[in-house]
Amino acid sequence: MNKKRRLTDSLVNIWMRGGLYILLSIPVFIGIGLYWKAAPLLNEHSLTELIFSSKWFPMRGEFGFLPFIFSSVYVTLLAFILSAPLCLFAAIYLTQFGKMRLLNFMLPVIDILAGIPSVVYGVWGILVIVPLVSDKIAPFFGTISSGYSLLAGGIVLAVMCIPYMLNMLIEVFNTIPVGMKEASLSLGATHWEMVKHVIIRKGFPGIISAFGLGIAKAFGETIAVLMVVGNTLNITLSPFKAGYPLPALIANNYGEMMSIPDYDSALMFAALLLFVVILIINLFFRYFIHKTEKI
Amino acid sequence: MKQMTFTYQPTLSAESVTMQNEIAMAEEIKDTSIISIKNLNVKTRDGAILKNINLEIPKNKIVVLLGPSGCGKTTLLKSLNRLTDLHKELKVSGQIIIDGQDIMKAGQNLSAMRQRMGLLSQRPFPLPASIYKNVAYGLKLKGIRSKKLIAHSVETNLKRVGLWNEVKDRLKSPATSLSIGQQQRLCLARGLAVKPTIILADEPTSALDPISTKIIENLFKELKQHYTIIMVTHVLRQALRLADHVVFMYYGEIIEQGHPDEILKNPKTTILKKYLIDGN
């Protein structure tokens, strides 16, 4: 009996450890695979040239990724600027000021929003956001836009990120002990002072984590952005102009134009770039969380 | 012949003597009371937590709220500085009069009212900041901006709770780096810094080791010269050691109250008798 129990124990242990190693190896294999496929391009061009050149002429063998990287960063930042404060204040209101009933009502709504396929957000972007940008927002700022723009991409992405960030922020604020809030209030803090000095400070690592998740999600989002961003090579600061983010480049062209030498490698390099950037974003936020957690 | 004078003296039974003593004691407490609780009720959807509480809290004494878990001691304590407001599921009614002011009335300055009552929880909850900032927090909320004044108050209050020598070289370290006992003393220093008149302590030693417990108990004995301390505890011996006045609660009601020697050694009700037997 004892022998059987010990055997079960070690089998379960091997099973769990095996599962963990498989999970850990997936990103490593993805990274290796992408690098392997992108290697032909990397052998012919320097990394600096690929990242900092804006010349994109695949037929001539020129692969400058700067416009794609710029569009990706621009749309991501725009989405972050639009969604982060909204999520932060909504989460604070729901957990600290609103009634329990409101929070209980909102939680499934947030889950539903997170579950909507990105293509639906894309269609909604074409039907609502693109006309809004071309007919209202651009004229308001005294400019002309087709609507298919970085701003439209940013707005759609922001809406897509909201459920993820909001859900995580609610979790973060709900885990802050009531005793800590009571301590602050009993020292004479008003409700807002308590939120500022206790909720936000104590929840800071979690807030950073939620924002990191939002940014990573926004940076890698493909279909919805592709549908509204215009997909035109541009390096412009105007949010009313079209852009062409990295994921859209891959989704639009993979399987096409494979007759062009190195095109396949270029697309794999774009995927590798995405992979590395998301990895860096995650590592940066982990480091930041680690630093702030010690308070 | 000497004329005899006769004055009628009614014969008093033992029961009525006790009753008269209790009335006299209640009158005496009322005269010196700092808090007067009248018809306090706290309810949730599931039922009542506090049922018609009437209590006078005497000034500069240690009042111990005693009773089994779930009898409403903590709720009563938190009603006193309206921390019950944080729990939206609670319905609170009645009067809590502090210095002639009913704090239950709408439009009260809750911040100022709460600053008059230092709170010490079951577990220490240092704020997410340094040791120094924890003590300075309440002062800044009070509007004190002078760094010199704040530094002086931090030092004085940390000395008062016997923590200064242990932390004076690491005031900028996070408060969470302290041991639980030290954190609890820090929380007391933080509360004292805002100069309260009342200290509310909710089982303040339940998470502490015997040495830290003794330090807190001794501090309370010293502090009662200047403060009114209302303390929740389960520990009968602690109640005997510290209390000037014991309030025994059971299922949201006050069953007995009085001097600890009186009510813990000669309980009148069966519930308290049973509680004392089980507790011992």
PDB file of C-alpha atoms in Angstrom, chain A residues 13-230:
ATOM      1  CA  ASN A  13       5.187  14.961  -9.334  1.00  0.00           C
ATOM      2  CA  ILE A  14       6.647  13.988 -12.733  1.00  0.00           C
ATOM      3  CA  TRP A  15       3.348  14.861 -14.432  1.00  0.00           C
ATOM      4  CA  MET A  16       3.201  18.324 -12.873  1.00  0.00           C
ATOM      5  CA  ARG A  17       6.875  19.057 -13.485  1.00  0.00           C
ATOM      6  CA  GLY A  18       6.549  17.845 -17.086  1.00  0.00           C
ATOM      7  CA  GLY A  19       3.573  20.137 -17.641  1.00  0.00           C
ATOM      8  CA  LEU A  20       5.519  23.065 -16.275  1.00  0.00           C
ATOM      9  CA  TYR A  21       8.539  22.371 -18.507  1.00  0.00           C
ATOM     10  CA  ILE A  22       6.303  22.109 -21.587  1.00  0.00           C
ATOM     11  CA  LEU A  23       4.758  25.474 -20.729  1.00  0.00           C
ATOM     12  CA  LEU A  24       8.152  27.055 -20.210  1.00  0.00           C
ATOM     13  CA  SER A  25       9.553  25.625 -23.419  1.00  0.00           C
ATOM     14  CA  ILE A  26       6.754  26.972 -25.672  1.00  0.00           C
ATOM     15  CA  PRO A  27       8.011  30.594 -25.809  1.00  0.00           C
ATOM     16  CA  VAL A  28      11.585  29.360 -26.187  1.00  0.00           C
ATOM     17  CA  PHE A  29      10.604  27.215 -29.202  1.00  0.00           C
ATOM     18  CA  ILE A  30       8.580  30.084 -30.687  1.00  0.00           C
ATOM     19  CA  GLY A  31      11.595  32.386 -30.336  1.00  0.00           C
ATOM     20  CA  ILE A  32      13.987  29.840 -31.850  1.00  0.00           C
ATOM     21  CA  GLY A  33      11.571  29.045 -34.712  1.00  0.00           C
ATOM     22  CA  LEU A  34      11.069  32.701 -35.567  1.00  0.00           C
ATOM     23  CA  TYR A  35      14.784  33.425 -35.421  1.00  0.00           C
ATOM     24  CA  TRP A  36      15.533  30.422 -37.617  1.00  0.00           C
ATOM     25  CA  LYS A  37      13.036  31.565 -40.247  1.00  0.00           C
ATOM     26  CA  ALA A  38      14.215  35.197 -40.043  1.00  0.00           C
ATOM     27  CA  ALA A  39      17.898  34.244 -40.238  1.00  0.00           C
ATOM     28  CA  PRO A  40      18.226  34.631 -44.039  1.00  0.00           C
ATOM     29  CA  LEU A  41      17.173  38.288 -43.753  1.00  0.00           C
ATOM     30  CA  LEU A  42      19.396  38.877 -40.731  1.00  0.00           C
ATOM     31  CA  ASN A  43      22.351  37.399 -42.650  1.00  0.00           C
ATOM     32  CA  GLU A  44      21.928  39.897 -45.461  1.00  0.00           C
ATOM     33  CA  HIS A  45      21.023  43.034 -43.504  1.00  0.00           C
ATOM     34  CA  SER A  46      22.244  44.467 -40.238  1.00  0.00           C
ATOM     35  CA  LEU A  47      19.826  44.691 -37.338  1.00  0.00           C
ATOM     36  CA  THR A  48      20.242  48.481 -37.179  1.00  0.00           C
ATOM     37  CA  GLU A  49      19.376  48.794 -40.862  1.00  0.00           C
ATOM     38  CA  LEU A  50      16.279  46.640 -40.471  1.00  0.00           C
ATOM     39  CA  ILE A  51      15.002  48.496 -37.405  1.00  0.00           C
ATOM     40  CA  PHE A  52      15.931  52.088 -38.235  1.00  0.00           C
ATOM     41  CA  SER A  53      15.458  52.219 -41.995  1.00  0.00           C
ATOM     42  CA  SER A  54      12.142  53.464 -43.348  1.00  0.00           C
ATOM     43  CA  LYS A  55      12.685  52.148 -46.874  1.00  0.00           C
ATOM     44  CA  TRP A  56      10.260  49.344 -47.544  1.00  0.00           C
ATOM     45  CA  PHE A  57      10.806  48.072 -51.091  1.00  0.00           C
ATOM     46  CA  PRO A  58      10.690  44.283 -50.924  1.00  0.00           C
ATOM     47  CA  MET A  59      11.093  43.981 -54.733  1.00  0.00           C
ATOM     48  CA  ARG A  60      14.455  45.752 -54.436  1.00  0.00           C
ATOM     49  CA  GLY A  61      15.389  43.787 -51.362  1.00  0.00           C
ATOM     50  CA  GLU A  62      15.023  46.780 -49.012  1.00  0.00           C
ATOM     51  CA  PHE A  63      13.295  45.956 -45.768  1.00  0.00           C
ATOM     52  CA  GLY A  64      13.090  48.946 -43.420  1.00  0.00           C
ATOM     53  CA  PHE A  65      10.737  48.208 -40.528  1.00  0.00           C
ATOM     54  CA  LEU A  66      10.705  51.659 -38.954  1.00  0.00           C
ATOM     55  CA  PRO A  67       7.244  52.706 -40.266  1.00  0.00           C
ATOM     56  CA  PHE A  68       5.719  49.488 -38.930  1.00  0.00           C
ATOM     57  CA  ILE A  69       7.431  49.780 -35.565  1.00  0.00           C
ATOM     58  CA  PHE A  70       6.444  53.450 -35.360  1.00  0.00           C
ATOM     59  CA  SER A  71       2.787  52.689 -36.169  1.00  0.00           C
ATOM     60  CA  SER A  72       2.696  49.863 -33.631  1.00  0.00           C
ATOM     61  CA  VAL A  73       4.156  52.009 -30.857  1.00  0.00           C
ATOM     62  CA  TYR A  74       1.936  54.993 -31.785  1.00  0.00           C
ATOM     63  CA  VAL A  75      -1.308  53.003 -31.839  1.00  0.00           C
ATOM     64  CA  THR A  76      -0.362  51.201 -28.622  1.00  0.00           C
ATOM     65  CA  LEU A  77       0.456  54.438 -26.799  1.00  0.00           C
ATOM     66  CA  LEU A  78      -2.731  56.048 -28.043  1.00  0.00           C
ATOM     67  CA  ALA A  79      -4.762  53.067 -26.852  1.00  0.00           C
ATOM     68  CA  PHE A  80      -2.973  53.148 -23.517  1.00  0.00           C
ATOM     69  CA  ILE A  81      -3.520  56.885 -23.025  1.00  0.00           C
ATOM     70  CA  LEU A  82      -7.206  56.512 -23.844  1.00  0.00           C
ATOM     71  CA  SER A  83      -7.894  53.403 -21.791  1.00  0.00           C
ATOM     72  CA  ALA A  84      -5.590  53.500 -18.748  1.00  0.00           C
ATOM     73  CA  PRO A  85      -7.081  56.512 -16.887  1.00  0.00           C
ATOM     74  CA  LEU A  86     -10.580  55.361 -17.790  1.00  0.00           C
ATOM     75  CA  CYS A  87      -9.951  51.895 -16.376  1.00  0.00           C
ATOM     76  CA  LEU A  88      -8.201  53.225 -13.283  1.00  0.00           C
ATOM     77  CA  PHE A  89     -11.016  55.581 -12.316  1.00  0.00           C
ATOM     78  CA  ALA A  90     -13.725  53.083 -13.227  1.00  0.00           C
ATOM     79  CA  ALA A  91     -12.070  50.411 -11.068  1.00  0.00           C
ATOM     80  CA  ILE A  92     -11.652  52.840  -8.161  1.00  0.00           C
ATOM     81  CA  TYR A  93     -15.277  53.902  -8.422  1.00  0.00           C
ATOM     82  CA  LEU A  94     -16.592  50.361  -8.676  1.00  0.00           C
ATOM     83  CA  THR A  95     -14.573  49.035  -5.732  1.00  0.00           C
ATOM     84  CA  GLN A  96     -14.447  52.053  -3.407  1.00  0.00           C
ATOM     85  CA  PHE A  97     -17.417  54.294  -4.042  1.00  0.00           C
ATOM     86  CA  GLY A  98     -20.076  52.369  -5.964  1.00  0.00           C
ATOM     87  CA  LYS A  99     -22.614  50.007  -4.534  1.00  0.00           C
ATOM     88  CA  MET A 100     -21.895  46.290  -4.385  1.00  0.00           C
ATOM     89  CA  ARG A 101     -24.830  45.737  -6.755  1.00  0.00           C
ATOM     90  CA  LEU A 102     -23.155  47.852  -9.432  1.00  0.00           C
ATOM     91  CA  LEU A 103     -19.921  45.868  -9.163  1.00  0.00           C
ATOM     92  CA  ASN A 104     -21.828  42.594  -9.314  1.00  0.00           C
ATOM     93  CA  PHE A 105     -23.604  43.846 -12.419  1.00  0.00           C
ATOM     94  CA  MET A 106     -20.404  45.060 -14.061  1.00  0.00           C
ATOM     95  CA  LEU A 107     -18.281  41.935 -13.594  1.00  0.00           C
ATOM     96  CA  PRO A 108     -20.198  39.748 -16.095  1.00  0.00           C
ATOM     97  CA  VAL A 109     -20.465  42.721 -18.479  1.00  0.00           C
ATOM     98  CA  ILE A 110     -16.658  43.043 -18.433  1.00  0.00           C
ATOM     99  CA  ASP A 111     -16.313  39.314 -19.052  1.00  0.00           C
ATOM    100  CA  ILE A 112     -18.655  39.580 -22.039  1.00  0.00           C
ATOM    101  CA  LEU A 113     -16.626  42.499 -23.436  1.00  0.00           C
ATOM    102  CA  ALA A 114     -13.442  40.432 -23.095  1.00  0.00           C
ATOM    103  CA  GLY A 115     -15.049  37.521 -24.877  1.00  0.00           C
ATOM    104  CA  ILE A 116     -16.169  39.429 -28.004  1.00  0.00           C
ATOM    105  CA  PRO A 117     -14.054  38.314 -31.001  1.00  0.00           C
ATOM    106  CA  SER A 118     -11.651  40.986 -32.229  1.00  0.00           C
ATOM    107  CA  VAL A 119     -13.194  40.901 -35.706  1.00  0.00           C
ATOM    108  CA  VAL A 120     -16.441  42.173 -34.172  1.00  0.00           C
ATOM    109  CA  TYR A 121     -14.551  45.094 -32.647  1.00  0.00           C
ATOM    110  CA  GLY A 122     -13.053  45.661 -36.112  1.00  0.00           C
ATOM    111  CA  VAL A 123     -16.471  45.780 -37.757  1.00  0.00           C
ATOM    112  CA  TRP A 124     -17.728  48.104 -35.015  1.00  0.00           C
ATOM    113  CA  GLY A 125     -14.646  50.270 -35.663  1.00  0.00           C
ATOM    114  CA  ILE A 126     -15.458  50.480 -39.396  1.00  0.00           C
ATOM    115  CA  LEU A 127     -19.122  51.241 -38.775  1.00  0.00           C
ATOM    116  CA  VAL A 128     -18.791  53.674 -35.880  1.00  0.00           C
ATOM    117  CA  ILE A 129     -15.250  54.857 -35.159  1.00  0.00           C
ATOM    118  CA  VAL A 130     -14.016  55.437 -38.719  1.00  0.00           C
ATOM    119  CA  PRO A 131     -16.998  57.684 -39.626  1.00  0.00           C
ATOM    120  CA  LEU A 132     -16.699  59.394 -36.232  1.00  0.00           C
ATOM    121  CA  VAL A 133     -13.055  60.253 -36.920  1.00  0.00           C
ATOM    122  CA  SER A 134     -13.660  61.389 -40.522  1.00  0.00           C
ATOM    123  CA  ASP A 135     -16.917  63.306 -39.943  1.00  0.00           C
ATOM    124  CA  LYS A 136     -16.562  64.704 -36.447  1.00  0.00           C
ATOM    125  CA  ILE A 137     -13.160  64.472 -34.753  1.00  0.00           C
ATOM    126  CA  ALA A 138     -10.914  65.418 -37.719  1.00  0.00           C
ATOM    127  CA  PRO A 139     -13.099  68.418 -38.765  1.00  0.00           C
ATOM    128  CA  PHE A 140     -13.203  69.511 -35.119  1.00  0.00           C
ATOM    129  CA  PHE A 141      -9.395  69.763 -35.209  1.00  0.00           C
ATOM    130  CA  GLY A 142      -9.527  71.484 -38.608  1.00  0.00           C
ATOM    131  CA  THR A 143      -8.160  68.645 -40.678  1.00  0.00           C
ATOM    132  CA  ILE A 144      -9.325  66.074 -43.195  1.00  0.00           C
ATOM    133  CA  SER A 145      -9.142  62.357 -42.665  1.00  0.00           C
ATOM    134  CA  SER A 146     -10.576  59.289 -44.343  1.00  0.00           C
ATOM    135  CA  GLY A 147     -11.225  57.970 -40.869  1.00  0.00           C
ATOM    136  CA  TYR A 148      -8.997  54.956 -41.443  1.00  0.00           C
ATOM    137  CA  SER A 149      -6.283  56.246 -39.186  1.00  0.00           C
ATOM    138  CA  LEU A 150      -3.968  55.706 -36.255  1.00  0.00           C
ATOM    139  CA  LEU A 151      -6.586  57.377 -34.059  1.00  0.00           C
ATOM    140  CA  ALA A 152      -9.290  54.927 -35.154  1.00  0.00           C
ATOM    141  CA  GLY A 153      -6.867  52.079 -34.479  1.00  0.00           C
ATOM    142  CA  GLY A 154      -6.039  53.562 -31.071  1.00  0.00           C
ATOM    143  CA  ILE A 155      -9.708  53.968 -30.108  1.00  0.00           C
ATOM    144  CA  VAL A 156     -10.656  50.437 -31.146  1.00  0.00           C
ATOM    145  CA  LEU A 157      -7.611  49.026 -29.361  1.00  0.00           C
ATOM    146  CA  ALA A 158      -8.419  51.052 -26.238  1.00  0.00           C
ATOM    147  CA  VAL A 159     -11.932  49.614 -26.141  1.00  0.00           C
ATOM    148  CA  MET A 160     -10.508  46.123 -26.619  1.00  0.00           C
ATOM    149  CA  CYS A 161      -7.998  46.548 -23.780  1.00  0.00           C
ATOM    150  CA  ILE A 162     -10.518  47.962 -21.302  1.00  0.00           C
ATOM    151  CA  PRO A 163     -12.028  44.655 -20.119  1.00  0.00           C
ATOM    152  CA  TYR A 164      -8.611  43.116 -19.458  1.00  0.00           C
ATOM    153  CA  MET A 165      -7.220  46.094 -17.582  1.00  0.00           C
ATOM    154  CA  LEU A 166     -10.452  46.828 -15.728  1.00  0.00           C
ATOM    155  CA  ASN A 167     -10.855  43.246 -14.585  1.00  0.00           C
ATOM    156  CA  MET A 168      -7.328  43.113 -13.250  1.00  0.00           C
ATOM    157  CA  LEU A 169      -7.579  46.516 -11.549  1.00  0.00           C
ATOM    158  CA  ILE A 170     -10.801  45.479  -9.809  1.00  0.00           C
ATOM    159  CA  GLU A 171      -9.043  42.342  -8.564  1.00  0.00           C
ATOM    160  CA  VAL A 172      -6.108  44.421  -7.338  1.00  0.00           C
ATOM    161  CA  PHE A 173      -8.252  46.933  -5.440  1.00  0.00           C
ATOM    162  CA  ASN A 174     -10.436  44.231  -3.934  1.00  0.00           C
ATOM    163  CA  THR A 175      -7.418  42.507  -2.403  1.00  0.00           C
ATOM    164  CA  ILE A 176      -6.386  45.569  -0.370  1.00  0.00           C
ATOM    165  CA  PRO A 177      -7.278  44.803   3.262  1.00  0.00           C
ATOM    166  CA  VAL A 178     -10.227  46.680   4.734  1.00  0.00           C
ATOM    167  CA  GLY A 179      -8.096  47.204   7.864  1.00  0.00           C
ATOM    168  CA  MET A 180      -5.709  49.382   5.889  1.00  0.00           C
ATOM    169  CA  LYS A 181      -8.531  51.555   4.630  1.00  0.00           C
ATOM    170  CA  GLU A 182      -9.897  51.810   8.171  1.00  0.00           C
ATOM    171  CA  ALA A 183      -6.455  52.791   9.456  1.00  0.00           C
ATOM    172  CA  SER A 184      -6.263  55.649   6.984  1.00  0.00           C
ATOM    173  CA  LEU A 185      -9.820  56.861   7.627  1.00  0.00           C
ATOM    174  CA  SER A 186      -9.373  56.653  11.388  1.00  0.00           C
ATOM    175  CA  LEU A 187      -6.400  59.000  11.101  1.00  0.00           C
ATOM    176  CA  GLY A 188      -8.705  61.604   9.613  1.00  0.00           C
ATOM    177  CA  ALA A 189      -8.382  60.948   5.884  1.00  0.00           C
ATOM    178  CA  THR A 190     -11.327  61.699   3.653  1.00  0.00           C
ATOM    179  CA  HIS A 191     -12.502  58.958   1.325  1.00  0.00           C
ATOM    180  CA  TRP A 192     -10.524  60.361  -1.598  1.00  0.00           C
ATOM    181  CA  GLU A 193      -7.390  60.844   0.544  1.00  0.00           C
ATOM    182  CA  MET A 194      -7.699  57.219   1.608  1.00  0.00           C
ATOM    183  CA  VAL A 195      -7.954  56.156  -2.043  1.00  0.00           C
ATOM    184  CA  LYS A 196      -4.942  58.308  -2.983  1.00  0.00           C
ATOM    185  CA  HIS A 197      -2.673  57.334  -0.101  1.00  0.00           C
ATOM    186  CA  VAL A 198      -3.693  53.747   0.492  1.00  0.00           C
ATOM    187  CA  ILE A 199      -5.570  52.174  -2.411  1.00  0.00           C
ATOM    188  CA  ILE A 200      -3.411  53.571  -5.204  1.00  0.00           C
ATOM    189  CA  ARG A 201      -0.129  53.231  -3.302  1.00  0.00           C
ATOM    190  CA  LYS A 202      -0.776  49.756  -2.008  1.00  0.00           C
ATOM    191  CA  GLY A 203      -2.202  48.658  -5.322  1.00  0.00           C
ATOM    192  CA  PHE A 204       0.571  50.315  -7.345  1.00  0.00           C
ATOM    193  CA  PRO A 205       2.388  47.105  -8.357  1.00  0.00           C
ATOM    194  CA  GLY A 206      -0.958  45.643  -9.412  1.00  0.00           C
ATOM    195  CA  ILE A 207      -1.858  48.805 -11.350  1.00  0.00           C
ATOM    196  CA  ILE A 208       1.466  48.597 -13.189  1.00  0.00           C
ATOM    197  CA  SER A 209       0.837  44.945 -13.866  1.00  0.00           C
ATOM    198  CA  ALA A 210      -2.630  45.679 -15.294  1.00  0.00           C
ATOM    199  CA  PHE A 211      -1.219  48.449 -17.472  1.00  0.00           C
ATOM    200  CA  GLY A 212       1.549  46.115 -18.653  1.00  0.00           C
ATOM    201  CA  LEU A 213      -1.038  43.520 -19.610  1.00  0.00           C
ATOM    202  CA  GLY A 214      -3.005  46.194 -21.486  1.00  0.00           C
ATOM    203  CA  ILE A 215       0.033  47.428 -23.394  1.00  0.00           C
ATOM    204  CA  ALA A 216       1.164  43.926 -24.319  1.00  0.00           C
ATOM    205  CA  LYS A 217      -2.355  43.080 -25.478  1.00  0.00           C
ATOM    206  CA  ALA A 218      -2.574  46.307 -27.515  1.00  0.00           C
ATOM    207  CA  PHE A 219       0.845  45.862 -29.110  1.00  0.00           C
ATOM    208  CA  GLY A 220       0.058  42.412 -30.407  1.00  0.00           C
ATOM    209  CA  GLU A 221      -3.577  42.930 -31.431  1.00  0.00           C
ATOM    210  CA  THR A 222      -4.042  42.302 -35.115  1.00  0.00           C
ATOM    211  CA  ILE A 223      -7.398  41.937 -36.844  1.00  0.00           C
ATOM    212  CA  ALA A 224      -9.388  44.813 -35.371  1.00  0.00           C
ATOM    213  CA  VAL A 225      -6.539  47.279 -35.866  1.00  0.00           C
ATOM    214  CA  LEU A 226      -5.841  46.027 -39.360  1.00  0.00           C
ATOM    215  CA  MET A 227      -9.464  46.770 -40.278  1.00  0.00           C
ATOM    216  CA  VAL A 228      -9.431  50.431 -39.223  1.00  0.00           C
ATOM    217  CA  VAL A 229      -5.846  51.699 -39.280  1.00  0.00           C
ATOM    218  CA  GLY A 230      -5.562  52.226 -43.032  1.00  0.00           C
TER     219      GLY A 230
END
